[in-house]
PDB file of C-alpha atoms in Angstrom:
ATOM      1  CA  MET P   1     -15.029  10.473 -74.264  1.00  0.00           C
ATOM      2  CA  GLY P   2     -16.800   8.377 -76.860  1.00  0.00           C
ATOM      3  CA  MET P   3     -13.631   6.387 -77.442  1.00  0.00           C
ATOM      4  CA  VAL P   4     -13.652   5.485 -73.752  1.00  0.00           C
ATOM      5  CA  PHE P   5     -17.343   4.772 -73.328  1.00  0.00           C
ATOM      6  CA  GLY P   6     -17.817   3.280 -76.798  1.00  0.00           C
ATOM      7  CA  PRO P   7     -16.002  -0.008 -76.108  1.00  0.00           C
ATOM      8  CA  ILE P   8     -17.533  -0.251 -72.649  1.00  0.00           C
ATOM      9  CA  PHE P   9     -21.098   0.238 -73.845  1.00  0.00           C
ATOM     10  CA  SER P  10     -20.685  -1.642 -77.084  1.00  0.00           C
ATOM     11  CA  SER P  11     -18.962  -4.721 -75.671  1.00  0.00           C
ATOM     12  CA  SER P  12     -22.185  -6.004 -74.210  1.00  0.00           C
ATOM     13  CA  PHE P  13     -24.259  -5.160 -77.290  1.00  0.00           C
ATOM     14  CA  LEU P  14     -22.035  -6.653 -79.956  1.00  0.00           C
ATOM     15  CA  SER P  15     -22.878  -9.858 -81.668  1.00  0.00           C
ATOM     16  CA  SER P  16     -20.327 -10.420 -84.372  1.00  0.00           C
ATOM     17  CA  SER P  17     -20.744 -13.025 -87.095  1.00  0.00           C
ATOM     18  CA  ILE P  18     -17.331 -14.415 -86.194  1.00  0.00           C
ATOM     19  CA  ASP P  19     -18.654 -15.324 -82.743  1.00  0.00           C
ATOM     20  CA  HIS P  20     -20.849 -17.952 -84.387  1.00  0.00           C
ATOM     21  CA  ASP P  21     -18.077 -19.318 -86.579  1.00  0.00           C
ATOM     22  CA  GLN P  22     -16.950 -22.561 -84.966  1.00  0.00           C
ATOM     23  CA  THR P  23     -13.760 -22.754 -87.053  1.00  0.00           C
ATOM     24  CA  ALA P  24     -12.418 -19.315 -86.014  1.00  0.00           C
ATOM     25  CA  THR P  25      -9.528 -19.316 -83.615  1.00  0.00           C
ATOM     26  CA  PHE P  26      -9.540 -17.426 -80.337  1.00  0.00           C
ATOM     27  CA  LYS P  27      -7.143 -14.852 -81.790  1.00  0.00           C
ATOM     28  CA  GLN P  28      -9.429 -14.233 -84.785  1.00  0.00           C
ATOM     29  CA  LYS P  29     -12.407 -13.781 -82.464  1.00  0.00           C
ATOM     30  CA  VAL P  30     -10.482 -11.331 -80.267  1.00  0.00           C
ATOM     31  CA  VAL P  31      -9.266  -9.319 -83.281  1.00  0.00           C
ATOM     32  CA  ALA P  32     -12.776  -9.238 -84.749  1.00  0.00           C
ATOM     33  CA  GLY P  33     -14.167  -8.187 -81.359  1.00  0.00           C
ATOM     34  CA  TRP P  34     -11.663  -5.346 -81.057  1.00  0.00           C
ATOM     35  CA  LYS P  35     -12.460  -4.169 -84.582  1.00  0.00           C
ATOM     36  CA  ASP P  36     -16.160  -4.160 -83.778  1.00  0.00           C
ATOM     37  CA  MET P  37     -15.521  -2.286 -80.537  1.00  0.00           C
ATOM     38  CA  TYR P  38     -13.367   0.233 -82.425  1.00  0.00           C
ATOM     39  CA  LYS P  39     -16.151   0.859 -84.943  1.00  0.00           C
ATOM     40  CA  ALA P  40     -18.725   1.163 -82.176  1.00  0.00           C
ATOM     41  CA  GLY P  41     -16.382   3.473 -80.272  1.00  0.00           C
ATOM     42  CA  LEU P  42     -16.030   5.742 -83.297  1.00  0.00           C
ATOM     43  CA  ARG P  43     -19.771   5.793 -83.804  1.00  0.00           C
ATOM     44  CA  MET P  44     -20.398   6.659 -80.158  1.00  0.00           C
ATOM     45  CA  ALA P  45     -17.558   9.218 -80.185  1.00  0.00           C
ATOM     46  CA  LYS P  46     -19.320  11.012 -83.029  1.00  0.00           C
ATOM     47  CA  THR P  47     -22.601  10.879 -81.123  1.00  0.00           C
ATOM     48  CA  PHE P  48     -21.025  12.261 -77.928  1.00  0.00           C
ATOM     49  CA  ALA P  49     -19.261  14.940 -79.982  1.00  0.00           C
ATOM     50  CA  VAL P  50     -22.546  16.066 -81.549  1.00  0.00           C
ATOM     51  CA  VAL P  51     -24.286  16.089 -78.164  1.00  0.00           C
ATOM     52  CA  GLY P  52     -21.414  18.052 -76.606  1.00  0.00           C
ATOM     53  CA  LEU P  53     -21.296  20.502 -79.482  1.00  0.00           C
ATOM     54  CA  VAL P  54     -25.032  21.188 -79.470  1.00  0.00           C
ATOM     55  CA  TYR P  55     -25.172  21.505 -75.682  1.00  0.00           C
ATOM     56  CA  SER P  56     -22.098  23.702 -75.224  1.00  0.00           C
ATOM     57  CA  ALA P  57     -22.889  25.943 -78.201  1.00  0.00           C
ATOM     58  CA  THR P  58     -26.425  26.411 -76.915  1.00  0.00           C
ATOM     59  CA  GLU P  59     -25.288  27.070 -73.354  1.00  0.00           C
ATOM     60  CA  CYS P  60     -22.697  29.632 -74.471  1.00  0.00           C
ATOM     61  CA  THR P  61     -25.234  31.375 -76.692  1.00  0.00           C
ATOM     62  CA  ILE P  62     -27.812  31.510 -73.909  1.00  0.00           C
ATOM     63  CA  GLU P  63     -25.227  32.722 -71.403  1.00  0.00           C
ATOM     64  CA  LYS P  64     -24.129  35.474 -73.783  1.00  0.00           C
ATOM     65  CA  ALA P  65     -27.732  36.504 -74.489  1.00  0.00           C
ATOM     66  CA  ARG P  66     -28.771  36.493 -70.819  1.00  0.00           C
ATOM     67  CA  GLY P  67     -25.549  38.019 -69.563  1.00  0.00           C
ATOM     68  CA  ALA P  68     -25.579  35.713 -66.541  1.00  0.00           C
ATOM     69  CA  HIS P  69     -23.628  32.642 -65.478  1.00  0.00           C
ATOM     70  CA  ASP P  70     -25.998  30.478 -63.454  1.00  0.00           C
ATOM     71  CA  TYR P  71     -27.915  27.209 -63.398  1.00  0.00           C
ATOM     72  CA  LYS P  72     -30.584  28.468 -65.803  1.00  0.00           C
ATOM     73  CA  ASN P  73     -28.169  28.476 -68.751  1.00  0.00           C
ATOM     74  CA  GLY P  74     -27.500  24.754 -68.365  1.00  0.00           C
ATOM     75  CA  LEU P  75     -31.175  24.060 -67.799  1.00  0.00           C
ATOM     76  CA  TYR P  76     -32.228  25.892 -70.960  1.00  0.00           C
ATOM     77  CA  ALA P  77     -29.330  24.480 -72.991  1.00  0.00           C
ATOM     78  CA  GLY P  78     -30.169  20.957 -71.836  1.00  0.00           C
ATOM     79  CA  CYS P  79     -33.747  21.405 -72.944  1.00  0.00           C
ATOM     80  CA  VAL P  80     -32.749  22.800 -76.336  1.00  0.00           C
ATOM     81  CA  ALA P  81     -30.082  20.149 -76.951  1.00  0.00           C
ATOM     82  CA  GLY P  82     -32.377  17.325 -75.841  1.00  0.00           C
ATOM     83  CA  GLY P  83     -35.186  18.676 -77.981  1.00  0.00           C
ATOM     84  CA  ILE P  84     -32.971  18.982 -81.046  1.00  0.00           C
ATOM     85  CA  LEU P  85     -31.482  15.528 -80.619  1.00  0.00           C
ATOM     86  CA  GLY P  86     -34.894  13.968 -79.976  1.00  0.00           C
ATOM     87  CA  ALA P  87     -36.672  15.846 -82.751  1.00  0.00           C
ATOM     88  CA  SER P  88     -36.041  13.119 -85.319  1.00  0.00           C
ATOM     89  CA  GLY P  89     -38.288  10.818 -83.264  1.00  0.00           C
ATOM     90  CA  GLY P  90     -41.232  13.228 -83.307  1.00  0.00           C
ATOM     91  CA  PRO P  91     -42.664  15.805 -80.917  1.00  0.00           C
ATOM     92  CA  ALA P  92     -43.067  13.384 -78.013  1.00  0.00           C
ATOM     93  CA  SER P  93     -39.468  12.270 -78.333  1.00  0.00           C
ATOM     94  CA  ALA P  94     -38.317  15.888 -78.526  1.00  0.00           C
ATOM     95  CA  ALA P  95     -40.279  16.722 -75.364  1.00  0.00           C
ATOM     96  CA  VAL P  96     -38.823  13.748 -73.500  1.00  0.00           C
ATOM     97  CA  GLY P  97     -35.331  14.658 -74.729  1.00  0.00           C
ATOM     98  CA  CYS P  98     -35.846  18.237 -73.603  1.00  0.00           C
ATOM     99  CA  ALA P  99     -37.016  17.230 -70.125  1.00  0.00           C
ATOM    100  CA  GLY P 100     -34.363  14.546 -69.756  1.00  0.00           C
ATOM    101  CA  PHE P 101     -31.422  16.679 -70.804  1.00  0.00           C
ATOM    102  CA  ALA P 102     -32.665  19.618 -68.715  1.00  0.00           C
ATOM    103  CA  ALA P 103     -33.005  17.431 -65.617  1.00  0.00           C
ATOM    104  CA  PHE P 104     -29.618  15.836 -66.246  1.00  0.00           C
ATOM    105  CA  SER P 105     -28.013  19.245 -66.697  1.00  0.00           C
ATOM    106  CA  LEU P 106     -29.587  20.557 -63.493  1.00  0.00           C
ATOM    107  CA  GLY P 107     -28.379  17.427 -61.675  1.00  0.00           C
ATOM    108  CA  ILE P 108     -24.852  17.841 -63.002  1.00  0.00           C
ATOM    109  CA  ASP P 109     -24.847  21.508 -61.962  1.00  0.00           C
ATOM    110  CA  TYR P 110     -26.049  20.429 -58.526  1.00  0.00           C
ATOM    111  CA  PHE P 111     -23.413  17.731 -58.015  1.00  0.00           C
ATOM    112  CA  MET P 112     -20.482  19.309 -59.850  1.00  0.00           C
ATOM    113  CA  THR P 113     -20.615  22.757 -58.262  1.00  0.00           C
ATOM    114  CA  ASP P 114     -20.265  23.794 -54.670  1.00  0.00           C
ATOM    115  CA  THR P 115     -23.508  25.745 -54.776  1.00  0.00           C
ATOM    116  CA  ASP P 116     -27.029  24.437 -54.750  1.00  0.00           C
ATOM    117  CA  PRO P 117     -29.186  25.666 -57.686  1.00  0.00           C
ATOM    118  CA  ARG P 118     -32.108  25.933 -55.262  1.00  0.00           C
ATOM    119  CA  ASP P 119     -30.161  28.644 -53.424  1.00  0.00           C
ATOM    120  CA  PHE P 120     -29.954  30.573 -56.686  1.00  0.00           C
ATOM    121  CA  MET P 121     -33.688  30.183 -57.183  1.00  0.00           C
ATOM    122  CA  ILE P 122     -34.310  31.798 -53.790  1.00  0.00           C
ATOM    123  CA  LYS P 123     -31.698  34.472 -54.516  1.00  0.00           C
ATOM    124  CA  ASP P 124     -33.394  35.184 -57.858  1.00  0.00           C
ATOM    125  CA  LYS P 125     -36.557  36.209 -56.015  1.00  0.00           C
ATOM    126  CA  ASP P 126     -34.531  38.402 -53.661  1.00  0.00           C
ATOM    127  CA  LEU P 127     -32.554  39.801 -56.599  1.00  0.00           C
ATOM    128  CA  ASN P 128     -35.750  40.725 -58.452  1.00  0.00           C
ATOM    129  CA  GLN P 129     -37.032  42.570 -55.386  1.00  0.00           C
ATOM    130  CA  MET P 130     -33.664  44.289 -54.996  1.00  0.00           C
ATOM    131  CA  LEU P 131     -33.687  45.336 -58.667  1.00  0.00           C
ATOM    132  CA  ILE P 132     -37.184  46.764 -58.291  1.00  0.00           C
ATOM    133  CA  ARG P 133     -36.098  48.792 -55.237  1.00  0.00           C
ATOM    134  CA  GLU P 134     -33.012  49.978 -57.130  1.00  0.00           C
ATOM    135  CA  LYS P 135     -35.119  51.075 -60.115  1.00  0.00           C
ATOM    136  CA  GLU P 136     -37.491  52.921 -57.790  1.00  0.00           C
ATOM    137  CA  GLU P 137     -34.551  54.698 -56.122  1.00  0.00           C
ATOM    138  CA  ASN P 138     -33.104  55.673 -59.504  1.00  0.00           C
ATOM    139  CA  LEU P 139     -36.484  56.968 -60.605  1.00  0.00           C
ATOM    140  CA  PHE P 140     -36.815  58.986 -57.407  1.00  0.00           C
ATOM    141  CA  LYS P 141     -33.314  60.446 -57.942  1.00  0.00           C
ATOM    142  CA  ALA P 142     -34.268  61.377 -61.496  1.00  0.00           C
ATOM    143  CA  TYR P 143     -37.387  63.159 -60.234  1.00  0.00           C
ATOM    144  CA  GLU P 144     -35.311  65.023 -57.640  1.00  0.00           C
ATOM    145  CA  ARG P 145     -32.820  66.083 -60.305  1.00  0.00           C
ATOM    146  CA  GLN P 146     -35.652  67.219 -62.535  1.00  0.00           C
ATOM    147  CA  ALA P 147     -37.039  69.317 -59.669  1.00  0.00           C
ATOM    148  CA  GLU P 148     -33.583  70.833 -59.089  1.00  0.00           C
ATOM    149  CA  LEU P 149     -33.301  71.746 -62.752  1.00  0.00           C
ATOM    150  CA  LEU P 150     -36.756  73.319 -62.724  1.00  0.00           C
ATOM    151  CA  ASP P 151     -35.765  75.381 -59.682  1.00  0.00           C
ATOM    152  CA  GLU P 152     -32.761  76.705 -61.591  1.00  0.00           C
ATOM    153  CA  ILE P 153     -34.903  78.044 -64.439  1.00  0.00           C
ATOM    154  CA  ASP P 154     -35.257  81.816 -64.451  1.00  0.00           C
ATOM    155  CA  ILE P 155     -38.955  82.323 -65.082  1.00  0.00           C
ATOM    156  CA  ASP P 156     -38.466  85.942 -66.142  1.00  0.00           C
ATOM    157  CA  THR P 157     -36.380  84.896 -69.143  1.00  0.00           C
ATOM    158  CA  LEU P 158     -39.063  82.510 -70.432  1.00  0.00           C
ATOM    159  CA  GLY P 159     -41.242  85.334 -71.667  1.00  0.00           C
ATOM    160  CA  LEU P 160     -44.458  84.013 -70.121  1.00  0.00           C
ATOM    161  CA  THR P 161     -47.611  86.092 -70.181  1.00  0.00           C
ATOM    162  CA  PRO P 162     -49.231  87.116 -66.882  1.00  0.00           C
ATOM    163  CA  GLU P 163     -51.982  84.524 -67.469  1.00  0.00           C
ATOM    164  CA  GLN P 164     -49.419  81.766 -67.949  1.00  0.00           C
ATOM    165  CA  LEU P 165     -47.582  82.859 -64.788  1.00  0.00           C
ATOM    166  CA  GLU P 166     -50.847  82.715 -62.824  1.00  0.00           C
ATOM    167  CA  GLU P 167     -51.568  79.216 -64.186  1.00  0.00           C
ATOM    168  CA  LEU P 168     -48.051  78.116 -63.225  1.00  0.00           C
ATOM    169  CA  ASP P 169     -48.528  79.496 -59.713  1.00  0.00           C
ATOM    170  CA  ARG P 170     -51.842  77.585 -59.390  1.00  0.00           C
ATOM    171  CA  ILE P 171     -50.146  74.339 -60.470  1.00  0.00           C
ATOM    172  CA  ILE P 172     -47.317  74.841 -57.979  1.00  0.00           C
ATOM    173  CA  GLU P 173     -49.768  75.590 -55.135  1.00  0.00           C
ATOM    174  CA  ALA P 174     -51.840  72.487 -56.026  1.00  0.00           C
ATOM    175  CA  GLU P 175     -48.725  70.292 -55.943  1.00  0.00           C
ATOM    176  CA  LYS P 176     -47.710  71.701 -52.549  1.00  0.00           C
ATOM    177  CA  LYS P 177     -51.124  70.727 -51.106  1.00  0.00           C
ATOM    178  CA  GLU P 178     -50.680  67.128 -52.278  1.00  0.00           C
TER     179      GLU P 178
END
């Protein structure tokens, strides 16, 4: 990618010393220009490679840690990659890099996928409510199972004293009233 964009971006930024040499032939200027574009292309290829490596490694790590494949992974990875790449310029540069890469990543996810990340944001709220209901149902089932197991216990084999049996009866009667 850098080899493609390097010559494109660098062609307008190059100012070679041979350009100012009045005695150089057109061929020499073209060859020198291509050499400069090649060097700039390599430099930009390395930069794009580092950016791609940091971003993709971060996104994969976050996806593995979260156990989810959604827009948030790219958003977080963009922030981390932008922050790391901008850190050499200081905290302000790291913050701008974080925000910029995160926004760019969210935009790419928006335009490059057939789903809108905003739909996922709404679904996340619904999913959280669904997970809460599911946890409540599981907890209720666990309480029911616990009650079933308690019903299966043969009280006579526990060796409880008459006072303990009376206390147990009082507890059971109090729970029935509730």
